[in-house]
Amino acid sequence: MRRIRPRRSPAIPLLLLAWSGAAAVLWLWWRNTPAVSGASGWAVNAGRMTGLLAGYAVALVIVQMARVPALERRVGSDRVTRWHATSGRYALLLTAAHVGLTLYGYALQAGTGLVAQTVSVVTRYPDMAEAAAGTLLLFLTGLLSAGPLRRRMRYELWYYLHLLTYAAVFLAFWHQLSTGAEFAGDPAARTAWSALYGAAGVLLLWYRVLVPLRLNLRHRMRVDSVVPEAPGVVSVLIRGRRLHRLGAEAGQFFRWRFLTRGLWWTANPYSLSAPPRPDLLRITVKAVGGHSAALAALPPGTRLWAEGPYGALTAARRSGGSGGKVLLLAGGAGITPLRALFETLPGAPGDLTLLYRARTAEELALRAELEEIADRRGAHLLYAVNGPDGRRPAISARTLRKLLPDIDRHDVYLCGPPGLAEESYAALREAGVPDRRIHHESFAF
């Protein structure tokens, strides 16, 4: 039997494409710069280079905000979110360097002070007043996304303030064409740059506005019922039209906006906790904040707005070289996507194991369902629950090898709180599980 090679990460060609684009941007500067001389010339041209790279990074930020299915489903929403954060930091740093270097170089050329030169550029150059306003907005959104401030803000408030990025990009875009030396006298370069931003804008409009609008008009989803599962945990059953045409898979999630008082203005990600059916979807939610706690009181018939499906924690992530053996390692609310996978992942009896971590036996949500699935499929179901004295069982490399002596031959799906995920990942690597066989998705957006 031919051994199937592990699937190559789709992130690699995308990263190569992104860096190739950055190289093309630098070539654009090289093509339009015959010579550089003097301190002022070097400063101005360094400003030009950082400005071009900042503009390119901003275009990447927009694409990464667009929730393009090819990225969300193949790369993973959590990884795309990290890319977005990294691209945003690069954009801010490059923008700061562009502004500082350009103004310093112009001040040297004019023989004036930096403040006077700044006032002159903003008030006399075309589109620069708008660019200055856009730059300030960009730095404001970056400041609000910094760790200390972000942690003190409600997610919903941060989310809506973060949308100021769109206004910042619109205001700052036009000065690139009117004052950028690479574009002012080069129609081909202007067309290519406009096409880059136009394509990013079209992706944003299509996937953030038009596709969700079509989805919700077509499927018209409503809350059917709310079922308690464990202390602080409820399942929300959702009915709608032709739900099988959503293309959702076990392990994926949607962003849900419940159109009722107090909930309509925010959309939160919740995973499907059961395989999707033609007439029914189910999410299972643990109360960890105001939004999730409020779902327990949802009245039947509540309309909702959904976006998705998103996520790459699906059966397609399996490497194919593990002989079919799979370990699902869940903690807390992370049980929801893994419960759906526990039912649907193909495999022979004995090849599927679910290890479920919880503080107490009462917190084991969906326990009866999990045990029924395990019995029906001949799968292994293991619990890691704190002892009577509150002592927490360690998920170590030694423990994993004892439970599964051939752990290194397993694909592992990992979903849970950040602390558990980091601890379990380190233990799995120490136990010999290759990185390519550890599939993890986080919802800490």
GROMACS .gro file of N, CA and C in nm, residues 196-349:
model
  462
  196LEU      N    1  -0.431   4.690  -0.699
  196LEU     CA    2  -0.404   4.620  -0.573
  196LEU      C    3  -0.506   4.659  -0.467
  197TYR      N    4  -0.526   4.789  -0.449
  197TYR     CA    5  -0.621   4.834  -0.349
  197TYR      C    6  -0.765   4.805  -0.391
  198GLY      N    7  -0.792   4.815  -0.521
  198GLY     CA    8  -0.926   4.784  -0.569
  198GLY      C    9  -0.962   4.638  -0.544
  199ALA      N   10  -0.868   4.548  -0.570
  199ALA     CA   11  -0.893   4.406  -0.546
  199ALA      C   12  -0.916   4.378  -0.398
  200ALA      N   13  -0.835   4.443  -0.312
  200ALA     CA   14  -0.853   4.426  -0.168
  200ALA      C   15  -0.991   4.477  -0.125
  201GLY      N   16  -1.032   4.591  -0.179
  201GLY     CA   17  -1.163   4.646  -0.146
  201GLY      C   18  -1.277   4.559  -0.194
  202VAL      N   19  -1.263   4.501  -0.313
  202VAL     CA   20  -1.367   4.413  -0.367
  202VAL      C   21  -1.380   4.288  -0.280
  203LEU      N   22  -1.268   4.230  -0.239
  203LEU     CA   23  -1.273   4.112  -0.151
  203LEU      C   24  -1.343   4.146  -0.021
  204LEU      N   25  -1.311   4.263   0.033
  204LEU     CA   26  -1.372   4.305   0.159
  204LEU      C   27  -1.523   4.322   0.143
  205LEU      N   28  -1.564   4.391   0.040
  205LEU     CA   29  -1.706   4.414   0.017
  205LEU      C   30  -1.780   4.283  -0.010
  206TRP      N   31  -1.719   4.196  -0.088
  206TRP     CA   32  -1.786   4.072  -0.128
  206TRP      C   33  -1.805   3.979  -0.008
  207TYR      N   34  -1.694   3.953   0.064
  207TYR     CA   35  -1.700   3.851   0.168
  207TYR      C   36  -1.747   3.903   0.303
  208ARG      N   37  -1.738   4.032   0.329
  208ARG     CA   38  -1.785   4.084   0.458
  208ARG      C   39  -1.926   4.138   0.452
  209VAL      N   40  -1.975   4.169   0.328
  209VAL     CA   41  -2.108   4.230   0.316
  209VAL      C   42  -2.200   4.145   0.229
  210LEU      N   43  -2.164   4.124   0.103
  210LEU     CA   44  -2.256   4.065   0.008
  210LEU      C   45  -2.279   3.916   0.033
  211VAL      N   46  -2.173   3.840   0.059
  211VAL     CA   47  -2.190   3.697   0.085
  211VAL      C   48  -2.272   3.671   0.211
  212PRO      N   49  -2.244   3.738   0.325
  212PRO     CA   50  -2.332   3.719   0.441
  212PRO      C   51  -2.476   3.761   0.416
  213LEU      N   52  -2.495   3.868   0.338
  213LEU     CA   53  -2.631   3.912   0.307
  213LEU      C   54  -2.706   3.804   0.231
  214ARG      N   55  -2.640   3.746   0.131
  214ARG     CA   56  -2.704   3.638   0.053
  214ARG      C   57  -2.732   3.518   0.143
  215LEU      N   58  -2.636   3.481   0.227
  215LEU     CA   59  -2.652   3.364   0.314
  215LEU      C   60  -2.775   3.379   0.402
  216ASN      N   61  -2.790   3.496   0.465
  216ASN     CA   62  -2.898   3.512   0.561
  216ASN      C   63  -3.034   3.532   0.495
  217LEU      N   64  -3.037   3.594   0.378
  217LEU     CA   65  -3.164   3.604   0.306
  217LEU      C   66  -3.208   3.467   0.255
  218ARG      N   67  -3.112   3.384   0.221
  218ARG     CA   68  -3.142   3.253   0.164
  218ARG      C   69  -3.186   3.153   0.271
  219HIS      N   70  -3.117   3.153   0.388
  219HIS     CA   71  -3.139   3.047   0.485
  219HIS      C   72  -3.229   3.088   0.602
  220ARG      N   73  -3.243   3.216   0.630
  220ARG     CA   74  -3.339   3.268   0.728
  220ARG      C   75  -3.339   3.186   0.857
  221MET      N   76  -3.231   3.191   0.928
  221MET     CA   77  -3.215   3.109   1.047
  221MET      C   78  -3.280   3.174   1.170
  222ARG      N   79  -3.333   3.087   1.255
  222ARG     CA   80  -3.395   3.129   1.380
  222ARG      C   81  -3.358   3.031   1.491
  223VAL      N   82  -3.363   3.077   1.614
  223VAL     CA   83  -3.341   2.990   1.729
  223VAL      C   84  -3.460   2.898   1.744
  224ASP      N   85  -3.435   2.768   1.750
  224ASP     CA   86  -3.542   2.670   1.771
  224ASP      C   87  -3.564   2.645   1.920
  225SER      N   88  -3.454   2.625   1.993
  225SER     CA   89  -3.465   2.601   2.138
  225SER      C   90  -3.327   2.617   2.201
  226VAL      N   91  -3.327   2.629   2.333
  226VAL     CA   92  -3.204   2.637   2.412
  226VAL      C   93  -3.209   2.526   2.515
  227VAL      N   94  -3.103   2.442   2.517
  227VAL     CA   95  -3.102   2.323   2.602
  227VAL      C   96  -2.985   2.331   2.700
  228PRO      N   97  -3.008   2.327   2.831
  228PRO     CA   98  -2.897   2.323   2.927
  228PRO      C   99  -2.819   2.192   2.913
  229GLU      N  100  -2.686   2.203   2.918
  229GLU     CA  101  -2.602   2.084   2.903
  229GLU      C  102  -2.519   2.056   3.028
  230ALA      N  103  -2.478   2.161   3.099
  230ALA     CA  104  -2.395   2.150   3.218
  230ALA      C  105  -2.402   2.286   3.287
  231PRO      N  106  -2.353   2.297   3.409
  231PRO     CA  107  -2.356   2.428   3.475
  231PRO      C  108  -2.287   2.535   3.390
  232GLY      N  109  -2.365   2.637   3.350
  232GLY     CA  110  -2.310   2.745   3.269
  232GLY      C  111  -2.291   2.711   3.124
  233VAL      N  112  -2.344   2.599   3.077
  233VAL     CA  113  -2.328   2.555   2.938
  233VAL      C  114  -2.465   2.525   2.879
  234VAL      N  115  -2.493   2.583   2.763
  234VAL     CA  116  -2.619   2.556   2.694
  234VAL      C  117  -2.592   2.525   2.547
  235SER      N  118  -2.682   2.449   2.488
  235SER     CA  119  -2.682   2.428   2.343
  235SER      C  120  -2.794   2.510   2.282
  236VAL      N  121  -2.764   2.578   2.172
  236VAL     CA  122  -2.863   2.655   2.099
  236VAL      C  123  -2.890   2.581   1.969
  237LEU      N  124  -3.013   2.537   1.950
  237LEU     CA  125  -3.053   2.468   1.827
  237LEU      C  126  -3.111   2.571   1.730
  238ILE      N  127  -3.064   2.564   1.607
  238ILE     CA  128  -3.095   2.667   1.507
  238ILE      C  129  -3.155   2.599   1.384
  239ARG      N  130  -3.272   2.648   1.343
  239ARG     CA  131  -3.337   2.595   1.223
  239ARG      C  132  -3.334   2.701   1.114
  240GLY      N  133  -3.340   2.652   0.990
  240GLY     CA  134  -3.340   2.741   0.875
  240GLY      C  135  -3.369   2.664   0.748
  241ARG      N  136  -3.362   2.733   0.637
  241ARG     CA  137  -3.394   2.673   0.508
  241ARG      C  138  -3.266   2.618   0.442
  242ARG      N  139  -3.275   2.496   0.391
  242ARG     CA  140  -3.168   2.437   0.309
  242ARG      C  141  -3.030   2.457   0.372
  243LEU      N  142  -3.018   2.424   0.498
  243LEU     CA  143  -2.892   2.448   0.569
  243LEU      C  144  -2.779   2.360   0.515
  244HIS      N  145  -2.811   2.251   0.447
  244HIS     CA  146  -2.707   2.165   0.390
  244HIS      C  147  -2.628   2.237   0.281
  245ARG      N  148  -2.686   2.344   0.226
  245ARG     CA  149  -2.615   2.419   0.122
  245ARG      C  150  -2.518   2.523   0.177
  246LEU      N  151  -2.508   2.531   0.307
  246LEU     CA  152  -2.408   2.621   0.367
  246LEU      C  153  -2.266   2.571   0.343
  247GLY      N  154  -2.251   2.441   0.320
  247GLY     CA  155  -2.118   2.384   0.301
  247GLY      C  156  -2.039   2.371   0.429
  248ALA      N  157  -2.108   2.370   0.543
  248ALA     CA  158  -2.039   2.360   0.672
  248ALA      C  159  -1.993   2.217   0.698
  249GLU      N  160  -1.882   2.206   0.771
  249GLU     CA  161  -1.827   2.076   0.808
  249GLU      C  162  -1.810   2.069   0.959
  250ALA      N  163  -1.809   1.946   1.011
  250ALA     CA  164  -1.779   1.927   1.152
  250ALA      C  165  -1.642   1.987   1.184
  251GLY      N  166  -1.634   2.061   1.294
  251GLY     CA  167  -1.511   2.128   1.334
  251GLY      C  168  -1.508   2.275   1.298
  252GLN      N  169  -1.602   2.321   1.216
  252GLN     CA  170  -1.602   2.462   1.176
  252GLN      C  171  -1.691   2.545   1.268
  253PHE      N  172  -1.683   2.676   1.251
  253PHE     CA  173  -1.763   2.767   1.332
  253PHE      C  174  -1.823   2.876   1.244
  254PHE      N  175  -1.922   2.944   1.298
  254PHE     CA  176  -1.980   3.063   1.238
  254PHE      C  177  -1.963   3.179   1.335
  255ARG      N  178  -1.974   3.298   1.282
  255ARG     CA  179  -1.988   3.416   1.368
  255ARG      C  180  -2.137   3.447   1.375
  256TRP      N  181  -2.190   3.445   1.497
  256TRP     CA  182  -2.334   3.454   1.517
  256TRP      C  183  -2.371   3.589   1.577
  257ARG      N  184  -2.472   3.650   1.519
  257ARG     CA  185  -2.529   3.775   1.570
  257ARG      C  186  -2.678   3.749   1.596
  258PHE      N  187  -2.717   3.746   1.724
  258PHE     CA  188  -2.854   3.718   1.760
  258PHE      C  189  -2.932   3.850   1.764
  259LEU      N  190  -3.035   3.858   1.682
  259LEU     CA  191  -3.105   3.985   1.661
  259LEU      C  192  -3.211   4.007   1.768
  260THR      N  193  -3.162   4.028   1.889
  260THR     CA  194  -3.247   4.057   2.002
  260THR      C  195  -3.178   4.161   2.090
  261ARG      N  196  -3.254   4.220   2.179
  261ARG     CA  197  -3.202   4.329   2.260
  261ARG      C  198  -3.077   4.288   2.338
  262GLY      N  199  -2.975   4.371   2.328
  262GLY     CA  200  -2.850   4.347   2.400
  262GLY      C  201  -2.751   4.260   2.328
  263LEU      N  202  -2.794   4.191   2.221
  263LEU     CA  203  -2.705   4.098   2.151
  263LEU      C  204  -2.685   4.132   2.003
  264TRP      N  205  -2.775   4.212   1.946
  264TRP     CA  206  -2.775   4.233   1.802
  264TRP      C  207  -2.649   4.304   1.752
  265TRP      N  208  -2.582   4.379   1.836
  265TRP     CA  209  -2.474   4.464   1.787
  265TRP      C  210  -2.337   4.396   1.790
  266THR      N  211  -2.332   4.269   1.824
  266THR     CA  212  -2.203   4.200   1.823
  266THR      C  213  -2.218   4.061   1.764
  267ALA      N  214  -2.112   4.016   1.696
  267ALA     CA  215  -2.108   3.882   1.637
  267ALA      C  216  -1.992   3.806   1.698
  268ASN      N  217  -2.021   3.693   1.761
  268ASN     CA  218  -1.919   3.613   1.828
  268ASN      C  219  -1.903   3.477   1.760
  269PRO      N  220  -1.780   3.422   1.763
  269PRO     CA  221  -1.758   3.291   1.700
  269PRO      C  222  -1.795   3.176   1.794
  270TYR      N  223  -1.882   3.088   1.748
  270TYR     CA  224  -1.917   2.966   1.821
  270TYR      C  225  -1.915   2.850   1.723
  271SER      N  226  -1.855   2.740   1.768
  271SER     CA  227  -1.841   2.622   1.682
  271SER      C  228  -1.968   2.539   1.678
  272LEU      N  229  -1.985   2.466   1.569
  272LEU     CA  230  -2.089   2.365   1.561
  272LEU      C  231  -2.052   2.251   1.655
  273SER      N  232  -2.147   2.212   1.741
  273SER     CA  233  -2.118   2.104   1.836
  273SER      C  234  -2.179   1.972   1.791
  274ALA      N  235  -2.236   1.969   1.673
  274ALA     CA  236  -2.289   1.846   1.613
  274ALA      C  237  -2.276   1.860   1.463
  275PRO      N  238  -2.268   1.749   1.390
  275PRO     CA  239  -2.261   1.759   1.245
  275PRO      C  240  -2.381   1.835   1.190
  276PRO      N  241  -2.362   1.923   1.093
  276PRO     CA  242  -2.475   1.999   1.039
  276PRO      C  243  -2.576   1.907   0.970
  277ARG      N  244  -2.705   1.939   0.988
  277ARG     CA  245  -2.812   1.866   0.923
  277ARG      C  246  -2.883   1.958   0.825
  278PRO      N  247  -2.958   1.904   0.729
  278PRO     CA  248  -3.025   1.990   0.631
  278PRO      C  249  -3.119   2.092   0.692
  279ASP      N  250  -3.173   2.061   0.811
  279ASP     CA  251  -3.271   2.152   0.871
  279ASP      C  252  -3.229   2.205   1.007
  280LEU      N  253  -3.109   2.166   1.055
  280LEU     CA  254  -3.075   2.199   1.193
  280LEU      C  255  -2.924   2.215   1.210
  281LEU      N  256  -2.886   2.321   1.283
  281LEU     CA  257  -2.750   2.341   1.328
  281LEU      C  258  -2.752   2.351   1.480
  282ARG      N  259  -2.640   2.318   1.544
  282ARG     CA  260  -2.634   2.330   1.689
  282ARG      C  261  -2.500   2.387   1.731
  283ILE      N  262  -2.504   2.483   1.821
  283ILE     CA  263  -2.383   2.533   1.885
  283ILE      C  264  -2.398   2.509   2.035
  284THR      N  265  -2.287   2.488   2.103
  284THR     CA  266  -2.287   2.470   2.248
  284THR      C  267  -2.192   2.573   2.306
  285VAL      N  268  -2.242   2.650   2.401
  285VAL     CA  269  -2.173   2.771   2.446
  285VAL      C  270  -2.156   2.766   2.598
  286LYS      N  271  -2.035   2.798   2.642
  286LYS     CA  272  -2.006   2.810   2.785
  286LYS      C  273  -2.009   2.957   2.823
  287ALA      N  274  -2.074   2.989   2.932
  287ALA     CA  275  -2.086   3.129   2.977
  287ALA      C  276  -1.952   3.176   3.033
  288VAL      N  277  -1.881   3.254   2.953
  288VAL     CA  278  -1.753   3.311   2.998
  288VAL      C  279  -1.755   3.463   2.990
  289GLY      N  280  -1.866   3.520   2.947
  289GLY     CA  281  -1.879   3.665   2.935
  289GLY      C  282  -2.025   3.702   2.922
  290GLY      N  283  -2.051   3.832   2.909
  290GLY     CA  284  -2.189   3.878   2.902
  290GLY      C  285  -2.265   3.822   2.784
  291HIS      N  286  -2.199   3.816   2.665
  291HIS     CA  287  -2.267   3.769   2.545
  291HIS      C  288  -2.301   3.621   2.557
  292SER      N  289  -2.203   3.539   2.592
  292SER     CA  290  -2.228   3.395   2.599
  292SER      C  291  -2.326   3.360   2.711
  293ALA      N  292  -2.322   3.433   2.822
  293ALA     CA  293  -2.415   3.406   2.932
  293ALA      C  294  -2.558   3.439   2.892
  294ALA      N  295  -2.576   3.541   2.809
  294ALA     CA  296  -2.710   3.584   2.770
  294ALA      C  297  -2.779   3.484   2.679
  295LEU      N  298  -2.704   3.394   2.615
  295LEU     CA  299  -2.766   3.300   2.522
  295LEU      C  300  -2.860   3.203   2.592
  296ALA      N  301  -2.839   3.181   2.721
  296ALA     CA  302  -2.925   3.088   2.794
  296ALA      C  303  -3.069   3.137   2.799
  297ALA      N  304  -3.090   3.267   2.783
  297ALA     CA  305  -3.225   3.324   2.791
  297ALA      C  306  -3.285   3.356   2.655
  298LEU      N  307  -3.225   3.307   2.548
  298LEU     CA  308  -3.278   3.336   2.415
  298LEU      C  309  -3.417   3.273   2.397
  299PRO      N  310  -3.515   3.351   2.357
  299PRO     CA  311  -3.648   3.291   2.333
  299PRO      C  312  -3.652   3.221   2.198
  300PRO      N  313  -3.724   3.111   2.186
  300PRO     CA  314  -3.741   3.047   2.054
  300PRO      C  315  -3.800   3.145   1.954
  301GLY      N  316  -3.752   3.133   1.831
  301GLY     CA  317  -3.797   3.222   1.726
  301GLY      C  318  -3.709   3.342   1.703
  302THR      N  319  -3.609   3.362   1.791
  302THR     CA  320  -3.517   3.475   1.774
  302THR      C  321  -3.444   3.463   1.641
  303ARG      N  322  -3.452   3.567   1.561
  303ARG     CA  323  -3.380   3.566   1.434
  303ARG      C  324  -3.232   3.590   1.460
  304LEU      N  325  -3.151   3.544   1.367
  304LEU     CA  326  -3.008   3.564   1.383
  304LEU      C  327  -2.943   3.588   1.248
  305TRP      N  328  -2.823   3.643   1.257
  305TRP     CA  329  -2.741   3.673   1.139
  305TRP      C  330  -2.612   3.594   1.155
  306ALA      N  331  -2.579   3.513   1.056
  306ALA     CA  332  -2.461   3.427   1.064
  306ALA      C  333  -2.365   3.458   0.951
  307GLU      N  334  -2.237   3.443   0.980
  307GLU     CA  335  -2.132   3.455   0.879
  307GLU      C  336  -2.044   3.332   0.889
  308GLY      N  337  -2.016   3.270   0.775
  308GLY     CA  338  -1.931   3.151   0.775
  308GLY      C  339  -1.974   3.055   0.665
  309PRO      N  340  -1.934   2.929   0.676
  309PRO     CA  341  -1.855   2.871   0.784
  309PRO      C  342  -1.707   2.905   0.773
  310TYR      N  343  -1.641   2.912   0.888
  310TYR     CA  344  -1.499   2.941   0.895
  310TYR      C  345  -1.427   2.828   0.969
  311GLY      N  346  -1.296   2.831   0.959
  311GLY     CA  347  -1.215   2.738   1.036
  311GLY      C  348  -1.161   2.623   0.954
  312ALA      N  349  -1.044   2.576   0.994
  312ALA     CA  350  -0.976   2.468   0.922
  312ALA      C  351  -0.958   2.344   1.009
  313LEU      N  352  -1.027   2.338   1.124
  313LEU     CA  353  -1.014   2.223   1.213
  313LEU      C  354  -1.111   2.114   1.168
  314THR      N  355  -1.087   2.059   1.050
  314THR     CA  356  -1.177   1.963   0.988
  314THR      C  357  -1.103   1.833   0.957
  315ALA      N  358  -1.179   1.736   0.906
  315ALA     CA  359  -1.118   1.608   0.871
  315ALA      C  360  -1.009   1.623   0.766
  316ALA      N  361  -1.016   1.729   0.685
  316ALA     CA  362  -0.915   1.749   0.580
  316ALA      C  363  -0.777   1.778   0.635
  317ARG      N  364  -0.767   1.814   0.765
  317ARG     CA  365  -0.637   1.846   0.822
  317ARG      C  366  -0.552   1.722   0.849
  318ARG      N  367  -0.611   1.604   0.847
  318ARG     CA  368  -0.534   1.484   0.879
  318ARG      C  369  -0.418   1.468   0.783
  319SER      N  370  -0.304   1.429   0.838
  319SER     CA  371  -0.184   1.419   0.755
  319SER      C  372  -0.192   1.305   0.656
  320GLY      N  373  -0.266   1.201   0.687
  320GLY     CA  374  -0.276   1.088   0.596
  320GLY      C  375  -0.167   0.984   0.617
  321GLY      N  376  -0.062   1.018   0.690
  321GLY     CA  377   0.047   0.923   0.710
  321GLY      C  378   0.046   0.859   0.846
  322SER      N  379  -0.065   0.869   0.920
  322SER     CA  380  -0.067   0.821   1.057
  322SER      C  381  -0.139   0.687   1.073
  323GLY      N  382  -0.171   0.622   0.964
  323GLY     CA  383  -0.243   0.496   0.974
  323GLY      C  384  -0.385   0.512   1.021
  324GLY      N  385  -0.438   0.634   1.015
  324GLY     CA  386  -0.577   0.657   1.050
  324GLY      C  387  -0.602   0.685   1.196
  325LYS      N  388  -0.501   0.678   1.283
  325LYS     CA  389  -0.525   0.697   1.426
  325LYS      C  390  -0.532   0.846   1.460
  326VAL      N  391  -0.629   0.879   1.547
  326VAL     CA  392  -0.654   1.019   1.580
  326VAL      C  393  -0.678   1.032   1.729
  327LEU      N  394  -0.617   1.135   1.789
  327LEU     CA  395  -0.646   1.176   1.926
  327LEU      C  396  -0.711   1.313   1.922
  328LEU      N  397  -0.827   1.324   1.985
  328LEU     CA  398  -0.894   1.453   2.003
  328LEU      C  399  -0.870   1.495   2.148
  329LEU      N  400  -0.810   1.610   2.168
  329LEU     CA  401  -0.775   1.656   2.303
  329LEU      C  402  -0.848   1.787   2.329
  330ALA      N  403  -0.948   1.782   2.419
  330ALA     CA  404  -1.036   1.897   2.441
  330ALA      C  405  -1.029   1.944   2.584
  331GLY      N  406  -1.054   2.073   2.601
  331GLY     CA  407  -1.065   2.131   2.734
  331GLY      C  408  -1.167   2.242   2.733
  332GLY      N  409  -1.255   2.246   2.836
  332GLY     CA  410  -1.353   2.353   2.845
  332GLY      C  411  -1.443   2.358   2.724
  333ALA      N  412  -1.463   2.482   2.671
  333ALA     CA  413  -1.550   2.500   2.555
  333ALA      C  414  -1.492   2.439   2.429
  334GLY      N  415  -1.366   2.398   2.434
  334GLY     CA  416  -1.303   2.334   2.318
  334GLY      C  417  -1.364   2.201   2.282
  335ILE      N  418  -1.452   2.148   2.368
  335ILE     CA  419  -1.516   2.021   2.337
  335ILE      C  420  -1.610   2.034   2.219
  336THR      N  421  -1.661   2.155   2.192
  336THR     CA  422  -1.769   2.168   2.093
  336THR      C  423  -1.728   2.126   1.953
  337PRO      N  424  -1.621   2.179   1.893
  337PRO     CA  425  -1.586   2.130   1.760
  337PRO      C  426  -1.537   1.986   1.761
  338LEU      N  427  -1.473   1.944   1.872
  338LEU     CA  428  -1.420   1.808   1.878
  338LEU      C  429  -1.531   1.705   1.897
  339ARG      N  430  -1.641   1.745   1.961
  339ARG     CA  431  -1.754   1.654   1.971
  339ARG      C  432  -1.810   1.622   1.832
  340ALA      N  433  -1.819   1.725   1.746
  340ALA     CA  434  -1.867   1.702   1.609
  340ALA      C  435  -1.771   1.613   1.532
  341LEU      N  436  -1.642   1.634   1.549
  341LEU     CA  437  -1.543   1.550   1.482
  341LEU      C  438  -1.543   1.408   1.537
  342PHE      N  439  -1.568   1.394   1.668
  342PHE     CA  440  -1.572   1.262   1.730
  342PHE      C  441  -1.677   1.174   1.664
  343GLU      N  442  -1.784   1.235   1.619
  343GLU     CA  443  -1.891   1.159   1.554
  343GLU      C  444  -1.862   1.132   1.407
  344THR      N  445  -1.788   1.220   1.340
  344THR     CA  446  -1.781   1.215   1.194
  344THR      C  447  -1.647   1.174   1.136
  345LEU      N  448  -1.538   1.185   1.212
  345LEU     CA  449  -1.408   1.150   1.155
  345LEU      C  450  -1.407   1.003   1.114
  346PRO      N  451  -1.369   0.973   0.992
  346PRO     CA  452  -1.362   0.832   0.951
  346PRO      C  453  -1.249   0.760   1.023
  347GLY      N  454  -1.272   0.634   1.053
  347GLY     CA  455  -1.169   0.556   1.120
  347GLY      C  456  -1.223   0.422   1.164
  348ALA      N  457  -1.133   0.326   1.178
  348ALA     CA  458  -1.171   0.192   1.222
  348ALA      C  459  -1.193   0.194   1.373
  349PRO      N  460  -1.271   0.097   1.428
  349PRO     CA  461  -1.288   0.088   1.573
  349PRO      C  462  -1.153   0.079   1.643
   0.00000   0.00000   0.00000
